[in-house]
Amino acid sequence: MVRIILSTLALALCTSAALPALAQQMPPPEGAPEQNNPYAQPAPGSTTTPAQSKALLTRAKVWFGELQSGSVDRAQLASNANSNMSDATIANAKQMIGSLGKPVSFVAQRTGSQGGVTYGIFVVTFKNGQTVDFLFALDSTGKVTSLGLGNPH
């Protein structure tokens, strides 16, 4: 699966050719935490609380909608994320997910907090049965640090 990753480090849409360089930013499916990778499997005791998870889900839904519409609130982005996210990146995200319609479900597959970053990986499902994987991460001040989309399947 080709993943589209928007992050504080790269905030650009990647193609399958660019995927290997950016794949390290996505959480590994299983395994021990990788040092300095806030999206790796969380260390024991570093998971989010139910309240944090609910707040993260609420904000992730809003941000997914913003990406679908192509209109994001840059004031909510961490400074690196804001400076690295181009209008073309936002337009590409809109093109990818904008026509899928309103999600019928938004399910957290994993949430955690590590290295000052709280993140969630969500499976977003649409009326036509298509799904999209969505990574959403916030820093300790509540600013959006990373966004990631998997191709609809």
PDB file of C-alpha atoms in Angstrom:
ATOM      1  CA  MET A   1       0.000   0.000   0.000  1.00  0.00           C
ATOM      2  CA  VAL A   2       1.312   3.429  -0.879  1.00  0.00           C
ATOM      3  CA  ARG A   3       1.103   5.745   2.106  1.00  0.00           C
ATOM      4  CA  ILE A   4       0.743   9.482   1.951  1.00  0.00           C
ATOM      5  CA  ILE A   5       2.549  11.050   4.854  1.00  0.00           C
ATOM      6  CA  LEU A   6       2.331  14.610   6.061  1.00  0.00           C
ATOM      7  CA  SER A   7       4.707  15.201   8.920  1.00  0.00           C
ATOM      8  CA  THR A   8       6.801  17.831  10.573  1.00  0.00           C
ATOM      9  CA  LEU A   9       9.848  16.348   8.889  1.00  0.00           C
ATOM     10  CA  ALA A  10       8.541  15.847   5.379  1.00  0.00           C
ATOM     11  CA  LEU A  11       5.009  17.261   4.986  1.00  0.00           C
ATOM     12  CA  ALA A  12       4.900  16.187   1.386  1.00  0.00           C
ATOM     13  CA  LEU A  13       2.944  13.608  -0.512  1.00  0.00           C
ATOM     14  CA  CYS A  14       5.102  10.631  -1.257  1.00  0.00           C
ATOM     15  CA  THR A  15       4.911   8.230  -4.141  1.00  0.00           C
ATOM     16  CA  SER A  16       5.765   4.565  -4.032  1.00  0.00           C
ATOM     17  CA  ALA A  17       9.300   5.496  -5.080  1.00  0.00           C
ATOM     18  CA  ALA A  18       9.684   7.853  -2.103  1.00  0.00           C
ATOM     19  CA  LEU A  19       7.983   5.530   0.358  1.00  0.00           C
ATOM     20  CA  PRO A  20      11.084   3.736   1.674  1.00  0.00           C
ATOM     21  CA  ALA A  21      12.646   7.004   2.845  1.00  0.00           C
ATOM     22  CA  LEU A  22       9.488   8.090   4.647  1.00  0.00           C
ATOM     23  CA  ALA A  23       8.219   4.731   5.842  1.00  0.00           C
ATOM     24  CA  GLN A  24      10.203   5.045   9.067  1.00  0.00           C
ATOM     25  CA  GLN A  25       7.849   7.839  10.108  1.00  0.00           C
ATOM     26  CA  MET A  26       4.879   5.455  10.107  1.00  0.00           C
ATOM     27  CA  PRO A  27       4.416   3.161  13.091  1.00  0.00           C
ATOM     28  CA  PRO A  28       5.762  -0.332  12.692  1.00  0.00           C
ATOM     29  CA  PRO A  29       3.015  -2.981  12.841  1.00  0.00           C
ATOM     30  CA  GLU A  30       4.539  -4.745  15.820  1.00  0.00           C
ATOM     31  CA  GLY A  31       7.673  -4.864  17.882  1.00  0.00           C
ATOM     32  CA  ALA A  32       9.623  -3.027  20.500  1.00  0.00           C
ATOM     33  CA  PRO A  33       9.779   0.769  20.567  1.00  0.00           C
ATOM     34  CA  GLU A  34      12.402   2.312  18.359  1.00  0.00           C
ATOM     35  CA  GLN A  35      14.445   5.010  20.030  1.00  0.00           C
ATOM     36  CA  ASN A  36      13.500   8.536  18.861  1.00  0.00           C
ATOM     37  CA  ASN A  37      10.475   7.268  16.907  1.00  0.00           C
ATOM     38  CA  PRO A  38       7.348   8.623  18.622  1.00  0.00           C
ATOM     39  CA  TYR A  39       5.106   6.394  16.482  1.00  0.00           C
ATOM     40  CA  ALA A  40       6.801   3.117  17.354  1.00  0.00           C
ATOM     41  CA  GLN A  41       5.081   0.738  19.697  1.00  0.00           C
ATOM     42  CA  PRO A  42       4.776   2.628  22.970  1.00  0.00           C
ATOM     43  CA  ALA A  43       6.865   1.573  25.904  1.00  0.00           C
ATOM     44  CA  PRO A  44       5.006   0.082  28.869  1.00  0.00           C
ATOM     45  CA  GLY A  45       3.188   2.818  30.739  1.00  0.00           C
ATOM     46  CA  SER A  46       3.308   5.277  27.834  1.00  0.00           C
ATOM     47  CA  THR A  47      -0.172   4.746  26.419  1.00  0.00           C
ATOM     48  CA  THR A  48      -2.909   7.337  26.416  1.00  0.00           C
ATOM     49  CA  THR A  49      -5.724   7.530  28.943  1.00  0.00           C
ATOM     50  CA  PRO A  50      -9.350   7.081  27.802  1.00  0.00           C
ATOM     51  CA  ALA A  51      -9.908  10.849  28.092  1.00  0.00           C
ATOM     52  CA  GLN A  52      -6.808  11.571  25.989  1.00  0.00           C
ATOM     53  CA  SER A  53      -7.904   8.991  23.419  1.00  0.00           C
ATOM     54  CA  LYS A  54     -11.394  10.503  23.154  1.00  0.00           C
ATOM     55  CA  ALA A  55      -9.991  14.023  22.732  1.00  0.00           C
ATOM     56  CA  LEU A  56      -7.494  12.746  20.145  1.00  0.00           C
ATOM     57  CA  LEU A  57     -10.284  10.990  18.217  1.00  0.00           C
ATOM     58  CA  THR A  58     -12.396  14.154  18.235  1.00  0.00           C
ATOM     59  CA  ARG A  59      -9.552  16.276  16.879  1.00  0.00           C
ATOM     60  CA  ALA A  60      -8.531  13.604  14.352  1.00  0.00           C
ATOM     61  CA  LYS A  61     -12.073  13.584  12.935  1.00  0.00           C
ATOM     62  CA  VAL A  62     -12.011  17.370  12.560  1.00  0.00           C
ATOM     63  CA  TRP A  63      -8.619  17.283  10.839  1.00  0.00           C
ATOM     64  CA  PHE A  64      -9.654  14.479   8.514  1.00  0.00           C
ATOM     65  CA  GLY A  65     -12.633  16.622   7.475  1.00  0.00           C
ATOM     66  CA  GLU A  66     -10.343  19.594   6.915  1.00  0.00           C
ATOM     67  CA  LEU A  67      -8.096  17.498   4.675  1.00  0.00           C
ATOM     68  CA  GLN A  68     -11.161  16.285   2.760  1.00  0.00           C
ATOM     69  CA  SER A  69     -12.283  19.874   2.190  1.00  0.00           C
ATOM     70  CA  GLY A  70      -8.792  21.149   1.396  1.00  0.00           C
ATOM     71  CA  SER A  71      -9.101  23.886   4.015  1.00  0.00           C
ATOM     72  CA  VAL A  72      -6.922  23.431   7.097  1.00  0.00           C
ATOM     73  CA  ASP A  73      -6.571  25.625  10.160  1.00  0.00           C
ATOM     74  CA  ARG A  74      -2.852  26.372  10.081  1.00  0.00           C
ATOM     75  CA  ALA A  75      -3.040  27.966  13.538  1.00  0.00           C
ATOM     76  CA  GLN A  76      -3.411  24.442  14.951  1.00  0.00           C
ATOM     77  CA  LEU A  77      -0.185  23.211  13.326  1.00  0.00           C
ATOM     78  CA  ALA A  78       3.141  23.059  15.129  1.00  0.00           C
ATOM     79  CA  SER A  79       5.565  25.563  13.593  1.00  0.00           C
ATOM     80  CA  ASN A  80       7.575  22.968  11.649  1.00  0.00           C
ATOM     81  CA  ALA A  81       4.395  21.355  10.349  1.00  0.00           C
ATOM     82  CA  ASN A  82       2.982  24.703   9.270  1.00  0.00           C
ATOM     83  CA  SER A  83       6.134  25.795   7.468  1.00  0.00           C
ATOM     84  CA  ASN A  84       6.493  22.446   5.700  1.00  0.00           C
ATOM     85  CA  MET A  85       2.875  21.876   4.617  1.00  0.00           C
ATOM     86  CA  SER A  86       2.434  23.310   1.150  1.00  0.00           C
ATOM     87  CA  ASP A  87      -0.834  24.225  -0.524  1.00  0.00           C
ATOM     88  CA  ALA A  88      -0.069  21.472  -3.063  1.00  0.00           C
ATOM     89  CA  THR A  89       0.150  18.910  -0.260  1.00  0.00           C
ATOM     90  CA  ILE A  90      -3.261  19.947   1.015  1.00  0.00           C
ATOM     91  CA  ALA A  91      -4.697  19.886  -2.518  1.00  0.00           C
ATOM     92  CA  ASN A  92      -3.324  16.377  -3.069  1.00  0.00           C
ATOM     93  CA  ALA A  93      -4.885  15.157   0.174  1.00  0.00           C
ATOM     94  CA  LYS A  94      -8.217  16.679  -0.865  1.00  0.00           C
ATOM     95  CA  GLN A  95      -7.990  14.992  -4.254  1.00  0.00           C
ATOM     96  CA  MET A  96      -7.276  11.660  -2.609  1.00  0.00           C
ATOM     97  CA  ILE A  97     -10.036  11.629   0.047  1.00  0.00           C
ATOM     98  CA  GLY A  98     -12.328  14.545  -0.743  1.00  0.00           C
ATOM     99  CA  SER A  99     -14.746  12.617  -2.943  1.00  0.00           C
ATOM    100  CA  LEU A 100     -15.164   9.682  -0.534  1.00  0.00           C
ATOM    101  CA  GLY A 101     -17.912  11.461   1.402  1.00  0.00           C
ATOM    102  CA  LYS A 102     -18.495  11.641   5.118  1.00  0.00           C
ATOM    103  CA  PRO A 103     -16.973   8.730   7.042  1.00  0.00           C
ATOM    104  CA  VAL A 104     -19.421   6.206   8.478  1.00  0.00           C
ATOM    105  CA  SER A 105     -16.890   5.016  11.052  1.00  0.00           C
ATOM    106  CA  PHE A 106     -13.636   6.294  12.515  1.00  0.00           C
ATOM    107  CA  VAL A 107     -11.979   3.603  14.625  1.00  0.00           C
ATOM    108  CA  ALA A 108      -8.744   3.908  16.587  1.00  0.00           C
ATOM    109  CA  GLN A 109      -6.439   0.990  15.857  1.00  0.00           C
ATOM    110  CA  ARG A 110      -3.754   2.223  18.223  1.00  0.00           C
ATOM    111  CA  THR A 111      -3.145   5.280  20.346  1.00  0.00           C
ATOM    112  CA  GLY A 112      -0.174   6.179  22.443  1.00  0.00           C
ATOM    113  CA  SER A 113       2.042   8.875  23.789  1.00  0.00           C
ATOM    114  CA  GLN A 114       5.776   8.821  23.595  1.00  0.00           C
ATOM    115  CA  GLY A 115       8.532  11.401  23.437  1.00  0.00           C
ATOM    116  CA  GLY A 116       6.111  14.278  23.996  1.00  0.00           C
ATOM    117  CA  VAL A 117       3.920  13.235  21.055  1.00  0.00           C
ATOM    118  CA  THR A 118       0.437  11.766  21.426  1.00  0.00           C
ATOM    119  CA  TYR A 119      -0.706   9.879  18.356  1.00  0.00           C
ATOM    120  CA  GLY A 120      -3.494   7.762  16.982  1.00  0.00           C
ATOM    121  CA  ILE A 121      -3.757   5.469  14.005  1.00  0.00           C
ATOM    122  CA  PHE A 122      -7.328   5.290  12.776  1.00  0.00           C
ATOM    123  CA  VAL A 123      -9.189   3.285  10.160  1.00  0.00           C
ATOM    124  CA  VAL A 124     -11.723   5.523   8.444  1.00  0.00           C
ATOM    125  CA  THR A 125     -14.552   3.728   6.610  1.00  0.00           C
ATOM    126  CA  PHE A 126     -16.916   5.209   4.059  1.00  0.00           C
ATOM    127  CA  LYS A 127     -20.417   4.329   2.830  1.00  0.00           C
ATOM    128  CA  ASN A 128     -19.028   2.601  -0.279  1.00  0.00           C
ATOM    129  CA  GLY A 129     -16.930   0.293   1.937  1.00  0.00           C
ATOM    130  CA  GLN A 130     -13.590   1.920   1.163  1.00  0.00           C
ATOM    131  CA  THR A 131     -11.212   2.476   4.068  1.00  0.00           C
ATOM    132  CA  VAL A 132      -8.308   4.844   4.646  1.00  0.00           C
ATOM    133  CA  ASP A 133      -5.646   4.610   7.343  1.00  0.00           C
ATOM    134  CA  PHE A 134      -5.109   7.958   9.073  1.00  0.00           C
ATOM    135  CA  LEU A 135      -2.233   8.923  11.372  1.00  0.00           C
ATOM    136  CA  PHE A 136      -2.803  11.966  13.584  1.00  0.00           C
ATOM    137  CA  ALA A 137      -0.297  13.271  16.135  1.00  0.00           C
ATOM    138  CA  LEU A 138      -0.125  16.180  18.580  1.00  0.00           C
ATOM    139  CA  ASP A 139       2.762  17.638  20.530  1.00  0.00           C
ATOM    140  CA  SER A 140       2.621  18.354  24.257  1.00  0.00           C
ATOM    141  CA  THR A 141       1.132  21.815  23.604  1.00  0.00           C
ATOM    142  CA  GLY A 142      -1.740  20.374  21.542  1.00  0.00           C
ATOM    143  CA  LYS A 143      -0.359  21.451  18.166  1.00  0.00           C
ATOM    144  CA  VAL A 144      -0.663  19.043  15.219  1.00  0.00           C
ATOM    145  CA  THR A 145       2.760  17.613  14.437  1.00  0.00           C
ATOM    146  CA  SER A 146       2.004  14.834  11.952  1.00  0.00           C
ATOM    147  CA  LEU A 147      -0.700  13.687   9.589  1.00  0.00           C
ATOM    148  CA  GLY A 148      -0.639  10.586   7.437  1.00  0.00           C
ATOM    149  CA  LEU A 149      -3.007   9.029   4.915  1.00  0.00           C
ATOM    150  CA  GLY A 150      -2.949   5.560   3.426  1.00  0.00           C
ATOM    151  CA  ASN A 151      -4.417   5.129  -0.060  1.00  0.00           C
ATOM    152  CA  PRO A 152      -8.101   4.223  -0.031  1.00  0.00           C
ATOM    153  CA  HIS A 153      -8.700   0.482  -0.261  1.00  0.00           C
TER     154      HIS A 153
END
